[in-house]
Amino acid sequence: MHRTDAERAVGRRPVIDPALATDGVDEFLANLPFATPFAPHVAQLRGHDETLRFRCTDTDGDWLVRLRPDGFGAEPRTGDAAAASADAGVQGSAADLLLLLYGRLDRGADTVETMGDEELLTRWFTNSAF
């Protein structure tokens, strides 16, 4: 991520290997529930089984995040199960999803597509930022 920050600082569009970016998205989603000590807003990511889907368009990366009353968690999605609908979703290349999740890309960028419950997306991105 630091390399992409440096590239962006000099006006270059970062190039991230799709497999590496997919792994980065997976790591972000797996570790985010434990980020409250340094990102207290993460504690606001609660709900009543609302779901968000994050899908890579260039790799098989596909995650369903479920917001529960006691917290949230992400599940890797594969095969037919990946086609399940969600309340809201974001899709784009693995690199763009990684940059988006780390706040280096705006969700209104033309390289990512959002769908579904706009309030849920706003709640997610407001509270997952650190």
Short mmCIF file of C-alpha atoms in Angstrom, two decimals, residues 11-126:
data_model
loop_
_atom_site.label_atom_id
_atom_site.label_comp_id
_atom_site.label_asym_id
_atom_site.label_seq_id
_atom_site.Cartn_x
_atom_site.Cartn_y
_atom_site.Cartn_z
CA GLY A 11 0.61 11.30 -10.34
CA ARG A 12 1.06 7.67 -11.43
CA ARG A 13 -1.74 5.13 -11.40
CA PRO A 14 -0.61 2.20 -9.26
CA VAL A 15 -0.31 -1.24 -10.85
CA ILE A 16 -0.95 -4.07 -8.42
CA ASP A 17 -0.72 -7.75 -9.31
CA PRO A 18 -4.31 -9.12 -9.28
CA ALA A 19 -3.45 -12.15 -7.12
CA LEU A 20 -1.64 -9.95 -4.60
CA ALA A 21 -4.51 -7.46 -4.57
CA THR A 22 -7.05 -10.26 -4.03
CA ASP A 23 -5.02 -11.46 -1.07
CA GLY A 24 -4.92 -7.90 0.24
CA VAL A 25 -8.71 -7.56 0.04
CA ASP A 26 -9.07 -10.88 1.87
CA GLU A 27 -6.63 -9.74 4.56
CA PHE A 28 -8.39 -6.40 4.99
CA LEU A 29 -11.80 -8.02 5.41
CA ALA A 30 -10.45 -10.73 7.74
CA ASN A 31 -8.64 -8.26 10.01
CA LEU A 32 -11.11 -5.36 10.04
CA PRO A 33 -13.30 -6.82 12.83
CA PHE A 34 -10.25 -6.60 15.12
CA ALA A 35 -9.34 -2.99 14.26
CA THR A 36 -11.41 -1.21 16.92
CA PRO A 37 -8.39 -0.39 19.16
CA PHE A 38 -7.05 1.98 16.49
CA ALA A 39 -10.22 2.49 14.41
CA PRO A 40 -13.06 2.86 16.93
CA HIS A 41 -15.71 3.51 14.25
CA VAL A 42 -15.42 -0.12 13.18
CA ALA A 43 -17.55 -0.90 16.26
CA GLN A 44 -20.46 0.80 14.43
CA LEU A 45 -20.47 -1.95 11.80
CA ARG A 46 -23.36 -3.85 13.34
CA GLY A 47 -26.68 -4.83 11.90
CA HIS A 48 -29.45 -7.37 11.58
CA ASP A 49 -28.00 -9.70 8.96
CA GLU A 50 -27.52 -7.04 6.28
CA THR A 51 -25.01 -8.21 3.71
CA LEU A 52 -22.44 -6.56 1.48
CA ARG A 53 -20.75 -8.34 -1.39
CA PHE A 54 -17.26 -7.44 -2.58
CA ARG A 55 -16.41 -9.04 -5.93
CA CYS A 56 -13.26 -8.90 -8.04
CA THR A 57 -13.95 -8.74 -11.75
CA ASP A 58 -10.51 -10.00 -12.74
CA THR A 59 -9.95 -12.80 -10.20
CA ASP A 60 -12.14 -15.25 -8.33
CA GLY A 61 -12.15 -13.04 -5.23
CA ASP A 62 -15.69 -12.81 -3.86
CA TRP A 63 -16.68 -12.08 -0.26
CA LEU A 64 -19.95 -11.71 1.55
CA VAL A 65 -19.80 -9.54 4.67
CA ARG A 66 -22.63 -10.06 7.12
CA LEU A 67 -23.44 -7.38 9.72
CA ARG A 68 -24.83 -8.96 12.88
CA PRO A 69 -25.89 -7.45 16.22
CA ASP A 70 -22.62 -8.65 17.78
CA GLY A 71 -20.30 -7.60 14.95
CA PHE A 72 -19.55 -8.59 11.40
CA GLY A 73 -17.57 -11.08 9.44
CA ALA A 74 -16.57 -11.89 5.88
CA GLU A 75 -16.91 -15.21 4.13
CA PRO A 76 -14.95 -16.08 0.97
CA ARG A 77 -17.42 -16.96 -1.77
CA THR A 78 -16.79 -19.54 -4.46
CA GLY A 79 -18.76 -21.46 -7.07
CA ASP A 80 -22.54 -21.21 -7.23
CA ALA A 81 -22.68 -19.74 -3.73
CA ALA A 82 -20.94 -16.62 -5.07
CA ALA A 83 -23.99 -15.77 -7.15
CA ALA A 84 -26.07 -15.16 -4.01
CA SER A 85 -27.49 -11.69 -3.78
CA ALA A 86 -26.58 -9.16 -1.11
CA ASP A 87 -28.21 -6.00 0.21
CA ALA A 88 -25.37 -3.93 -1.28
CA GLY A 89 -22.27 -4.62 -3.28
CA VAL A 90 -19.11 -3.32 -4.83
CA GLN A 91 -17.24 -4.81 -7.75
CA GLY A 92 -14.14 -3.90 -9.66
CA SER A 93 -10.68 -5.19 -10.37
CA ALA A 94 -8.89 -6.65 -7.38
CA ALA A 95 -6.48 -3.70 -7.37
CA ASP A 96 -9.30 -1.16 -7.40
CA LEU A 97 -11.17 -2.97 -4.61
CA LEU A 98 -8.00 -3.00 -2.53
CA LEU A 99 -7.44 0.72 -3.10
CA LEU A 100 -11.10 1.42 -2.34
CA LEU A 101 -11.11 -0.53 0.92
CA TYR A 102 -7.96 1.26 2.09
CA GLY A 103 -9.46 4.64 1.23
CA ARG A 104 -7.14 5.33 -1.69
CA LEU A 105 -9.96 5.29 -4.25
CA ASP A 106 -13.34 6.98 -4.00
CA ARG A 107 -16.33 4.69 -4.36
CA GLY A 108 -17.69 7.02 -7.02
CA ALA A 109 -14.70 6.21 -9.26
CA ASP A 110 -15.58 4.89 -12.68
CA THR A 111 -13.40 1.80 -12.10
CA VAL A 112 -15.72 0.39 -9.43
CA GLU A 113 -19.41 -0.33 -9.55
CA THR A 114 -21.66 -0.08 -6.51
CA MET A 115 -25.14 -1.50 -6.28
CA GLY A 116 -27.94 -1.91 -3.79
CA ASP A 117 -28.61 -0.17 -0.50
CA GLU A 118 -26.81 3.18 -0.65
CA GLU A 119 -27.25 3.81 3.09
CA LEU A 120 -25.58 0.48 3.89
CA LEU A 121 -22.68 1.32 1.57
CA THR A 122 -22.30 4.73 3.19
CA ARG A 123 -22.36 3.16 6.68
CA TRP A 124 -19.74 0.61 5.64
CA PHE A 125 -17.30 3.06 4.09
CA THR A 126 -17.76 5.66 6.82
#
